[in-house]
């Protein structure tokens, strides 16, 4: 483990004004997203859509890294250049999703544990040949009647720590993502409690495996009421409860925090991040690692005419990236949505 390299990469991932785009949808998730816009989810359509994002000129101004899926890292542009090389040339770090998905947790109905440790050392070695600088592993925590259980939180945190250690052994920065799902009718207080429990256990397990936090990035879900909750959370509540949760749960040595959007609207995700950063400095840089909250207008525009709409789709991509870049500095306002090019 080369701690200097890990620290440098982690610092680049959360550099001032920059964040990460998650474009690592697995085959199943990609199918869902393409179905929603009526485009056949073929390998070449996935490739063409991802090229729209990866090769967008100027993206490097707002984006430090893009998380890719195994299929994508092996794909090329129409001109025959590997996607990972296109990113590296622009100074955008190529990242890779390495978990194998969340599966039913035995003896715990309604809960999941993420798999993917088998053969991970060898897979990471191969991904390094593509210039991969960081990786992602997502665990899923569900709030419901009597859940999350300690068993679920523990199993996920332990697997995540073993993944993080394998990444650091290969000088790849691990993003650890214990996502507390927004689906459900839970209150913001329930979300707070589940988030603190999941985060504390995650950092306990990371310490247990001697993972260097200066070379680790947390991908966190925001503390927010469930989508079906009777009382929805305000922007101020989400910002203050999320910050309170992070301060209660995270060691200060951690290199940075990036948020997932998790089903929030594009504007909400940006407003929440901006509100958190408007309050001044925190022990860690707070940035974004959105998939849906950046990609939804992009996919929609591209899907209307994949051959003709690449430029228009890229305008939407750059706009949402710029709004989120401003949010990392607390400088976004709803007013700015009026400049939307879509
Ligand atoms: P969303 O921003 O769509 O939640 O996706 C982020 C992600 O990478 C989930 O793992």
XYZ file of C-alpha atoms and ligand atoms in Angstrom:
352
model
C 0.000 0.000 0.000
C 1.385 3.344 -1.089
C -0.327 5.836 1.180
C 1.033 8.823 -0.761
C -0.651 7.675 -3.964
C -3.893 6.894 -2.151
C -3.957 10.301 -0.470
C -3.208 12.061 -3.721
C -5.977 10.246 -5.611
C -8.507 10.787 -2.825
C -7.604 14.484 -2.761
C -8.132 14.736 -6.516
C -11.541 13.053 -6.237
C -12.818 15.779 -3.914
C -10.796 18.704 -5.295
C -12.378 22.126 -4.930
C -15.452 22.565 -7.118
C -15.375 19.013 -8.418
C -17.366 15.854 -7.930
C -17.968 12.424 -9.379
C -20.464 11.093 -11.890
C -21.732 7.590 -11.219
C -22.193 5.933 -14.617
C -21.778 2.427 -13.267
C -25.330 1.148 -13.602
C -25.284 -2.642 -13.622
C -26.960 -4.519 -16.481
C -30.245 -4.744 -14.522
C -30.328 -1.072 -13.504
C -29.381 0.013 -17.016
C -32.268 -2.056 -18.381
C -34.662 -0.203 -16.043
C -33.296 3.217 -17.021
C -33.423 2.473 -20.770
C -36.923 0.978 -20.455
C -38.068 4.226 -18.825
C -37.096 6.176 -21.965
C -38.054 3.503 -24.502
C -34.599 2.676 -25.871
C -33.575 -0.984 -26.328
C -30.885 -1.835 -23.778
C -28.409 -3.339 -26.260
C -24.662 -3.364 -25.750
C -24.120 -0.786 -28.476
C -26.823 1.542 -27.168
C -25.221 1.390 -23.722
C -21.866 2.135 -25.331
C -23.200 5.061 -27.363
C -24.995 6.535 -24.359
C -21.913 6.243 -22.170
C -19.794 7.859 -24.886
C -22.150 10.844 -24.726
C -21.153 11.296 -21.096
C -17.515 10.220 -21.075
C -16.388 12.153 -24.136
C -18.316 15.353 -23.364
C -15.948 18.276 -23.964
C -15.423 20.495 -20.920
C -16.731 18.003 -18.363
C -13.350 18.050 -16.614
C -14.065 21.530 -15.323
C -16.668 20.153 -12.893
C -15.964 16.450 -12.685
C -12.986 14.741 -11.048
C -13.944 11.137 -11.714
C -16.461 8.859 -13.417
C -17.445 5.482 -12.022
C -17.720 2.882 -14.765
C -19.235 -0.591 -14.943
C -17.199 -3.648 -15.943
C -18.684 -3.683 -19.456
C -18.016 0.039 -19.956
C -14.359 -0.027 -18.997
C -13.818 -2.532 -21.807
C -15.635 -0.392 -24.386
C -14.329 2.216 -26.806
C -15.510 5.400 -28.508
C -16.725 5.249 -32.119
C -13.180 6.331 -33.037
C -11.730 3.292 -31.289
C -10.313 4.904 -28.163
C -10.749 3.123 -24.843
C -13.139 5.011 -22.542
C -10.633 4.893 -19.702
C -8.004 6.534 -21.958
C -10.434 9.266 -23.019
C -11.004 10.105 -19.358
C -7.332 9.976 -18.401
C -6.445 12.383 -21.249
C -8.936 14.900 -19.865
C -7.632 14.527 -16.327
C -10.801 12.750 -15.169
C -10.070 9.727 -12.978
C -11.567 6.447 -14.184
C -13.269 4.514 -11.389
C -14.931 1.113 -11.323
C -17.851 -0.513 -9.519
C -16.541 -3.803 -8.175
C -19.322 -5.204 -6.014
C -21.506 -7.928 -7.479
C -24.767 -6.544 -6.191
C -26.934 -6.716 -3.085
C -28.418 -10.183 -2.459
C -31.003 -11.396 0.089
C -29.432 -11.689 3.529
C -30.002 -15.198 4.872
C -32.440 -15.428 7.816
C -33.292 -11.719 7.482
C -36.357 -11.116 5.346
C -36.356 -7.771 3.567
C -32.648 -7.151 4.072
C -29.666 -7.440 1.764
C -25.950 -8.038 1.871
C -23.598 -7.034 -0.904
C -21.470 -9.737 -2.489
C -18.288 -9.577 -4.542
C -15.242 -10.378 -2.410
C -14.393 -13.644 -4.175
C -11.656 -13.072 -6.728
C -11.629 -9.349 -6.007
C -7.823 -9.110 -5.696
C -7.454 -10.500 -9.223
C -10.212 -8.292 -10.624
C -8.605 -5.192 -9.130
C -5.277 -6.163 -10.701
C -6.975 -6.354 -14.086
C -8.791 -3.035 -13.607
C -5.450 -1.407 -12.843
C -4.355 -2.207 -16.383
C -7.124 0.160 -17.534
C -5.713 2.950 -15.352
C -8.405 2.614 -12.694
C -7.637 4.890 -9.745
C -10.628 4.266 -7.504
C -13.393 1.749 -6.927
C -16.903 1.633 -5.510
C -18.814 -0.866 -3.365
C -22.457 -0.215 -2.493
C -24.248 -1.719 0.477
C -27.987 -1.318 0.930
C -29.701 -0.612 4.237
C -33.489 -0.710 4.309
C -35.640 0.968 6.964
C -38.823 -0.870 7.927
C -40.614 -2.771 10.655
C -37.798 -3.868 13.004
C -35.077 -3.241 10.399
C -32.250 -2.524 9.771
C -31.046 -5.368 11.969
C -27.621 -5.382 13.616
C -26.874 -8.476 11.540
C -27.459 -6.605 8.281
C -25.454 -3.572 9.315
C -22.599 -5.715 10.566
C -22.436 -8.063 7.561
C -22.384 -5.154 5.128
C -19.839 -3.127 7.088
C -17.511 -6.101 7.386
C -17.652 -6.925 3.668
C -17.081 -3.263 2.830
C -13.996 -3.123 5.052
C -12.520 -6.227 3.421
C -13.179 -4.701 -0.007
C -11.549 -1.419 1.075
C -8.447 -3.222 2.332
C -8.082 -5.103 -0.976
C -8.390 -1.815 -2.882
C -5.721 -0.112 -0.805
C -3.410 -3.085 -1.175
C -3.632 -2.360 -4.926
C -3.237 1.444 -4.435
C -6.829 1.983 -5.537
C -8.917 4.400 -3.449
C -12.039 2.672 -2.102
C -15.375 4.477 -2.102
C -17.457 2.848 0.618
C -21.184 3.356 0.147
C -23.579 2.252 2.874
C -26.775 3.557 1.268
C -29.793 3.984 3.518
C -32.680 3.716 1.065
C -35.147 6.590 0.674
C -37.972 4.166 -0.236
C -40.567 3.829 2.500
C -42.643 5.963 4.824
C -40.057 6.402 7.585
C -39.429 9.698 9.329
C -36.245 11.738 9.084
C -35.497 10.690 12.691
C -35.614 7.007 11.705
C -33.306 7.751 8.792
C -30.933 9.566 11.142
C -30.810 6.614 13.504
C -30.238 4.024 10.765
C -27.582 6.220 9.117
C -25.614 6.721 12.332
C -25.751 2.989 13.099
C -24.581 2.028 9.589
C -21.825 4.651 9.464
C -20.461 3.927 12.930
C -20.271 0.213 12.192
C -18.670 0.875 8.811
C -15.869 2.936 10.387
C -15.430 0.415 13.187
C -14.940 -2.350 10.613
C -12.636 -0.200 8.451
C -10.455 0.388 11.510
C -10.579 -3.342 12.258
C -9.076 -4.081 8.826
C -6.459 -1.270 9.154
C -7.872 0.688 6.230
C -6.223 4.121 5.893
C -8.988 6.717 6.076
C -6.831 9.413 4.429
C -7.055 7.222 1.326
C -10.780 6.425 1.594
C -13.906 8.244 0.371
C -17.351 7.771 1.895
C -20.333 7.787 -0.429
C -23.204 8.695 1.849
C -26.949 8.947 1.561
C -28.472 12.123 2.965
C -30.576 12.063 6.095
C -34.099 12.577 4.773
C -37.647 11.342 5.355
C -38.807 8.377 3.251
C -40.394 9.117 -0.124
C -43.799 8.037 1.177
C -43.525 9.732 4.574
C -46.472 11.908 5.531
C -44.086 14.710 6.472
C -41.446 15.457 3.857
C -38.154 17.079 4.903
C -37.238 20.661 4.069
C -33.908 21.576 2.480
C -32.728 23.055 5.800
C -33.676 19.911 7.726
C -31.889 17.603 5.307
C -28.765 19.763 5.408
C -28.628 20.145 9.180
C -29.549 16.530 10.023
C -27.101 15.133 7.481
C -24.288 17.301 8.852
C -25.173 16.344 12.422
C -25.128 12.660 11.448
C -21.756 12.924 9.707
C -20.222 14.796 12.628
C -21.486 12.168 15.044
C -20.284 9.219 12.993
C -17.169 9.994 10.931
C -13.542 10.204 11.981
C -11.918 13.463 10.902
C -9.093 11.610 9.113
C -11.497 10.574 6.327
C -10.450 12.083 2.959
C -13.900 13.163 1.831
C -17.612 12.556 1.524
C -19.558 12.364 -1.738
C -23.323 11.950 -1.774
C -25.581 9.726 -3.838
C -28.886 11.162 -5.031
C -30.902 8.058 -4.210
C -34.160 9.056 -5.902
C -34.232 12.745 -4.962
C -35.092 15.095 -7.814
C -32.170 16.695 -9.646
C -32.865 20.090 -8.103
C -33.344 18.709 -4.589
C -30.050 16.837 -4.671
C -28.234 19.988 -5.774
C -30.017 22.245 -3.266
C -29.282 19.889 -0.362
C -25.577 19.729 -1.191
C -25.360 23.480 -1.565
C -27.122 24.094 1.761
C -24.605 21.842 3.505
C -21.674 23.676 1.989
C -23.086 27.158 2.466
C -22.585 26.900 6.214
C -18.792 27.111 5.994
C -16.042 24.535 6.254
C -16.484 21.006 7.573
C -13.877 18.443 8.631
C -14.163 16.791 5.161
C -14.883 18.135 1.674
C -18.549 17.407 0.822
C -19.231 16.743 -2.835
C -21.431 14.711 -5.186
C -21.362 11.303 -6.785
C -24.762 11.360 -8.434
C -26.085 9.022 -11.075
C -29.766 9.879 -11.526
C -29.606 13.515 -10.343
C -27.083 14.266 -13.088
C -28.041 11.784 -15.754
C -31.830 11.909 -15.869
C -32.187 14.876 -18.271
C -29.178 13.597 -20.242
C -30.666 10.160 -20.813
C -34.081 11.593 -21.651
C -32.738 13.999 -24.285
C -30.352 11.452 -25.777
C -33.124 8.827 -25.972
C -35.399 11.121 -27.998
C -32.959 10.754 -30.878
C -29.693 8.952 -30.108
C -28.154 9.877 -33.465
C -28.973 13.567 -33.457
C -29.177 14.594 -29.812
C -25.670 13.969 -28.498
C -24.798 17.676 -28.328
C -28.093 18.624 -26.660
C -27.697 15.817 -24.145
C -24.178 17.039 -23.377
C -25.470 20.556 -22.736
C -27.776 19.134 -20.079
C -24.889 17.090 -18.647
C -22.639 20.142 -18.410
C -25.409 22.227 -16.899
C -26.208 19.757 -14.106
C -22.494 19.189 -13.492
C -21.920 22.941 -13.200
C -24.859 23.344 -10.803
C -23.474 20.590 -8.593
C -19.984 22.047 -8.805
C -21.423 25.343 -7.507
C -23.202 23.363 -4.779
C -19.879 21.976 -3.533
C -18.997 25.596 -2.780
C -22.434 26.499 -1.381
C -23.068 28.786 -4.338
C -26.099 27.210 -6.004
C -29.516 28.833 -5.941
C -32.843 27.736 -7.366
C -32.842 30.890 -9.526
C -30.014 29.397 -11.563
C -32.358 26.687 -12.855
C -33.795 29.372 -15.147
C -30.613 29.081 -17.241
C -31.381 25.401 -17.874
C -30.724 24.569 -21.534
C -33.427 21.839 -21.584
P -27.973 7.716 -7.557
O -27.347 9.086 -7.494
O -28.890 7.545 -8.728
O -28.554 7.305 -6.254
O -26.811 6.691 -7.852
C -25.652 6.779 -7.146
C -25.012 5.470 -7.084
O -23.947 5.273 -7.611
C -25.654 4.386 -6.339
O -24.705 3.423 -6.082
